Amino acid sequence: MKSIIKLFSILILGITVLFPDFASAQSIVKGIVKRNNGDPVSHATVAIRGTNVSVSADENGVFSINSRQEPPFYLQISSVGYQPQDFQVLRLQEEAFEFVLLESSLLDEIVVTSRRRSEVLQEVPIPISVIGGTQIEQSGAFNVNRVKELIPSVQLYTSNPRNTGINIRGIGSPFGLTNDGLDPGVGFYVDGVYYARPAAATIDFIDVERIEVLRGPQGTLFGKNTSAGAFNIITRKASFIPEASFESSFGNYGYIQAKASISGPLSNKFAARLSFSGTQRDGLIDNVKTGNAINDINNLGLRAQLLYKYSENLSITLAGDFTDQKPDGYAQVVAGVAPTLRPAYRQFDAITADLGYALPSLNAFDRKIDHDTPWRSGNQLGGVSLNVDASVGPGTLTSTTAWRYWNWDPSNDRDFTGLQALSKSQNPSKHKNWSQELRYAGELSSNLSGVIGLFYMDQEVKTTGTEESGSAQWRFSKNSTSPLWETPGLFEGYGIYTNASIKSQSAAVFASLDWQVVEGLHVLPGVRFNYDKKDVKYDRIAKGGLDIEASNYTATEKAELQKIKNGVYSSQQYVADADENNFTYQLTIAYKPSRRINAFATYSTSFKPVGVNVAGLPTVNGEAATDLAVIKPEDTKHYELGIKTTPTDNLTLNFTLHNSDIKDYQTNVQSAELGVNRGYIANAEKVNVKGIEFDGNIKVNQYFSFYGAAAYTDAKYVRFTNAPLPLEETGLTVDGVQVAFKDISGGVLPGVSKWAGSLGGEFAIAAKSVGKDVKFFIALDDSFRSSFSSSSSPSTYLNIDGYTILNARTGFKAPYGLSGYIWSRNLLDKNYFEQLLPAGGNAGHFAGVLGDQRTFGITLRYDF
């Protein structure tokens, strides 16, 4: 796959230098370019979109251009100090056309479709942040992990693609390891299709037009329930006007990325678009045992669209996508050792001393490991969708049918050392789902608009897991002074072999209205009815290691040996099912006293569906705690006050206050038992999340523009009396009885910083280059977050210090033709952790997911 990416990269680089001229036929267009006050725009650049044909207007804004093709086609007109614009020419005429350019000193009016219709962002009574495709293209490698650096309310944590969680305002997915039995609380949509697996957050964005991030419950607008918010990702569509873009990037650590997209008509009714992305990078962590650098990048992505436009009132789009990731990576580095309350011989330092072992480095940021089990994170996602848009009456009827799949092929070294404690740890999974959404949206009357929809999804996840012990397992698991722990071969090859599956169905009907009661005053009610059903089968067999019955030990010794083995791993089987229906609603009051102010207040309720455990259950007196197999749904009551303002045409300032009270919060619980894969899910009785958000943009003049965003979030367990012990309290006993749980009411939620912010700016100056309008620019963006807990129960040792990341880019950009820029991420080479994770068995050592060190590169792009 790496050789394919290199080949495409070289090919695309060549295209940016040697490119074809698509033009053919001959037709003359005459025109005048003017400002919005009627004055001429001197020396504007006029080009035929999809070709290399261009001219410059004279000092009076007059031009004449030979299009070399018959209408319809587009003229691209740009000039220093004005926004580049496309104008469609439907027919030729003798008299000159008049074209009006908007001055770039005014802020762009960003149009979003989050409410299932096109609206100006500042007029939507929902907290929404938008990241445009241009910003994505100029930032180097870009996926959801970069979004959190631009939108402070977003948190993303990933120790590998499967164990990925997206949170908004600290809620959405349990912090830590992912459990397939829970639904994400943050919806992830691409062109209206719901992506059910959190691994989608790790893929490179392909041909994205914009990303809309909605904060707060959105169950009355989207098919799948989104109790914490939603990512609404819109890709570029197939076009009847020929267009193409080619991009190639090169950077340190062997970074190479190639992207290409081409679109155009196949006939007068059909158009197509094909997009490709390939990324590779060498590893950032050295494995001193193998001599290889790991945690590399090795990604391929394809996306294809076929558009059938029967008429202006009916269009059908068939789309397909495929992503294949084969990194040698996602290894974690030992970040520290916490003393536990277990006996001295069960502490990590004592264990490693007995085994004659020392870590390759005591400093995680030396980026050295000696892992003896390969790290593999094979991640494949893809699917097809059919979207039909039909104008019916005053609105649009939309049908979206989709089938998607996910294949997960991992290998992990879960003891995080060069010792053979765990020789294998892998849970390959296969997922497939199909979904159907049907909705009607539009302006129902002059003062009433809305959306009503139906949604159904059927999905299944199958997992075949393997976890095996190695030669050092006896010392890590040893919990008594019995010499039988040292029995040769007792644990080698001993492990658990799992077959598990979850089948689930989800159905909903939802509706939202926007009623303008009087001029400027809007009432927006919304309702949703959910039905969710889940069936889980879990079958785990413990086997291997020493064949005790065939050994020469006495009956008493055999019984004790078997008890020792069962204390490490045991067979476990259970079948569980759950179904749940619920009714949720919301009410928003919005008031727009003028075009510059939009204030709103929202009250909403939300449910996160019932959950089921499918990663093993803790044991009580040697038996699986099956009462934990089914997890109650979350019940959220949410309040929000917001105001969006545009004090001047070049300034926006927005503020939001929010509060969420969550009953039966679904949380990830860490366990010292190896057999529960370090985590299972449970309910915390009550959680509260509240905070304040700010975002603003200002375009000072045609040269300088700035943006800023900040979030204060206070997220706490109001009541959680049955929480797991923090790492350092493992082994706690009271009156000789071991304690397994703790009351952490009042403690902070993991993964949530009190303060987070982003700040950025750009200096751009327009100029002429080879007869075309370009802009030379320098841009910086900075993201900050304060310290946060990296443990489901607050821990002294599993806290991550706050950090600031500075990114930069500089170069030149053009609306068409050649663009180029140099970029750097983590410019100041800040060392920081993204996550801290206790090792399996809780011997006291914990590992860190490291943030990338400084990376930099150059990108060349050519747009036809």
PDB file of N, CA, C and O in Angstrom, residues 245-266:
ATOM      1  N   SER A 245      -8.975  18.467  -9.017  1.00  0.00           N
ATOM      2  CA  SER A 245      -7.937  18.979  -8.130  1.00  0.00           C
ATOM      3  C   SER A 245      -6.960  17.849  -7.829  1.00  0.00           C
ATOM      4  O   SER A 245      -7.355  16.684  -7.715  1.00  0.00           O
ATOM      5  N   PHE A 246      -5.685  18.227  -7.733  1.00  0.00           N
ATOM      6  CA  PHE A 246      -4.625  17.270  -7.444  1.00  0.00           C
ATOM      7  C   PHE A 246      -3.719  17.869  -6.379  1.00  0.00           C
ATOM      8  O   PHE A 246      -3.354  19.039  -6.463  1.00  0.00           O
ATOM      9  N   GLU A 247      -3.391  17.062  -5.389  1.00  0.00           N
ATOM     10  CA  GLU A 247      -2.630  17.582  -4.261  1.00  0.00           C
ATOM     11  C   GLU A 247      -1.588  16.560  -3.823  1.00  0.00           C
ATOM     12  O   GLU A 247      -1.868  15.359  -3.761  1.00  0.00           O
ATOM     13  N   SER A 248      -0.400  17.046  -3.518  1.00  0.00           N
ATOM     14  CA  SER A 248       0.661  16.175  -3.039  1.00  0.00           C
ATOM     15  C   SER A 248       1.399  16.875  -1.907  1.00  0.00           C
ATOM     16  O   SER A 248       1.722  18.062  -2.009  1.00  0.00           O
ATOM     17  N   SER A 249       1.652  16.130  -0.807  1.00  0.00           N
ATOM     18  CA  SER A 249       2.321  16.697   0.365  1.00  0.00           C
ATOM     19  C   SER A 249       3.511  15.830   0.751  1.00  0.00           C
ATOM     20  O   SER A 249       3.474  14.600   0.625  1.00  0.00           O
ATOM     21  N   PHE A 250       4.553  16.496   1.249  1.00  0.00           N
ATOM     22  CA  PHE A 250       5.745  15.816   1.711  1.00  0.00           C
ATOM     23  C   PHE A 250       6.183  16.448   3.028  1.00  0.00           C
ATOM     24  O   PHE A 250       6.134  17.671   3.177  1.00  0.00           O
ATOM     25  N   GLY A 251       6.611  15.627   3.989  1.00  0.00           N
ATOM     26  CA  GLY A 251       7.008  16.166   5.276  1.00  0.00           C
ATOM     27  C   GLY A 251       8.051  15.310   5.963  1.00  0.00           C
ATOM     28  O   GLY A 251       8.541  14.320   5.408  1.00  0.00           O
ATOM     29  N   ASN A 252       8.400  15.719   7.184  1.00  0.00           N
ATOM     30  CA  ASN A 252       9.385  14.956   7.945  1.00  0.00           C
ATOM     31  C   ASN A 252       8.801  13.622   8.390  1.00  0.00           C
ATOM     32  O   ASN A 252       7.607  13.360   8.229  1.00  0.00           O
ATOM     33  N   TYR A 253       9.651  12.775   8.925  1.00  0.00           N
ATOM     34  CA  TYR A 253       9.298  11.403   9.283  1.00  0.00           C
ATOM     35  C   TYR A 253       8.730  10.636   8.086  1.00  0.00           C
ATOM     36  O   TYR A 253       7.851   9.781   8.232  1.00  0.00           O
ATOM     37  N   GLY A 254       9.217  10.980   6.898  1.00  0.00           N
ATOM     38  CA  GLY A 254       8.802  10.254   5.707  1.00  0.00           C
ATOM     39  C   GLY A 254       7.362  10.470   5.311  1.00  0.00           C
ATOM     40  O   GLY A 254       6.762   9.643   4.616  1.00  0.00           O
ATOM     41  N   TYR A 255       6.789  11.598   5.722  1.00  0.00           N
ATOM     42  CA  TYR A 255       5.371  11.858   5.450  1.00  0.00           C
ATOM     43  C   TYR A 255       5.131  12.104   3.966  1.00  0.00           C
ATOM     44  O   TYR A 255       5.790  12.929   3.337  1.00  0.00           O
ATOM     45  N   ILE A 256       4.186  11.367   3.391  1.00  0.00           N
ATOM     46  CA  ILE A 256       3.746  11.567   2.012  1.00  0.00           C
ATOM     47  C   ILE A 256       2.229  11.437   1.987  1.00  0.00           C
ATOM     48  O   ILE A 256       1.666  10.498   2.562  1.00  0.00           O
ATOM     49  N   GLN A 257       1.591  12.380   1.355  1.00  0.00           N
ATOM     50  CA  GLN A 257       0.141  12.291   1.171  1.00  0.00           C
ATOM     51  C   GLN A 257      -0.206  12.710  -0.250  1.00  0.00           C
ATOM     52  O   GLN A 257       0.320  13.703  -0.769  1.00  0.00           O
ATOM     53  N   ALA A 258      -1.062  11.945  -0.880  1.00  0.00           N
ATOM     54  CA  ALA A 258      -1.539  12.265  -2.217  1.00  0.00           C
ATOM     55  C   ALA A 258      -3.063  12.293  -2.205  1.00  0.00           C
ATOM     56  O   ALA A 258      -3.703  11.407  -1.639  1.00  0.00           O
ATOM     57  N   LYS A 259      -3.620  13.334  -2.802  1.00  0.00           N
ATOM     58  CA  LYS A 259      -5.069  13.450  -2.906  1.00  0.00           C
ATOM     59  C   LYS A 259      -5.429  13.865  -4.327  1.00  0.00           C
ATOM     60  O   LYS A 259      -4.711  14.641  -4.960  1.00  0.00           O
ATOM     61  N   ALA A 260      -6.533  13.359  -4.808  1.00  0.00           N
ATOM     62  CA  ALA A 260      -7.003  13.732  -6.140  1.00  0.00           C
ATOM     63  C   ALA A 260      -8.515  13.651  -6.177  1.00  0.00           C
ATOM     64  O   ALA A 260      -9.125  12.820  -5.499  1.00  0.00           O
ATOM     65  N   SER A 261      -9.113  14.522  -6.950  1.00  0.00           N
ATOM     66  CA  SER A 261     -10.555  14.515  -7.125  1.00  0.00           C
ATOM     67  C   SER A 261     -10.871  15.018  -8.525  1.00  0.00           C
ATOM     68  O   SER A 261     -10.284  16.009  -8.980  1.00  0.00           O
ATOM     69  N   ILE A 262     -11.754  14.331  -9.195  1.00  0.00           N
ATOM     70  CA  ILE A 262     -12.145  14.745 -10.539  1.00  0.00           C
ATOM     71  C   ILE A 262     -13.649  14.566 -10.679  1.00  0.00           C
ATOM     72  O   ILE A 262     -14.221  13.601 -10.159  1.00  0.00           O
ATOM     73  N   SER A 263     -14.287  15.517 -11.336  1.00  0.00           N
ATOM     74  CA  SER A 263     -15.738  15.485 -11.473  1.00  0.00           C
ATOM     75  C   SER A 263     -16.136  16.085 -12.810  1.00  0.00           C
ATOM     76  O   SER A 263     -15.442  16.958 -13.348  1.00  0.00           O
ATOM     77  N   GLY A 264     -17.257  15.628 -13.336  1.00  0.00           N
ATOM     78  CA  GLY A 264     -17.735  16.169 -14.595  1.00  0.00           C
ATOM     79  C   GLY A 264     -18.931  15.390 -15.108  1.00  0.00           C
ATOM     80  O   GLY A 264     -19.359  14.395 -14.508  1.00  0.00           O
ATOM     81  N   PRO A 265     -19.495  15.839 -16.234  1.00  0.00           N
ATOM     82  CA  PRO A 265     -20.691  15.195 -16.779  1.00  0.00           C
ATOM     83  C   PRO A 265     -20.354  13.914 -17.533  1.00  0.00           C
ATOM     84  O   PRO A 265     -19.315  13.814 -18.192  1.00  0.00           O
ATOM     85  N   LEU A 266     -21.248  12.933 -17.435  1.00  0.00           N
ATOM     86  CA  LEU A 266     -21.181  11.741 -18.273  1.00  0.00           C
ATOM     87  C   LEU A 266     -22.173  11.841 -19.413  1.00  0.00           C
ATOM     88  O   LEU A 266     -22.002  11.210 -20.457  1.00  0.00           O
TER      89      LEU A 266
END
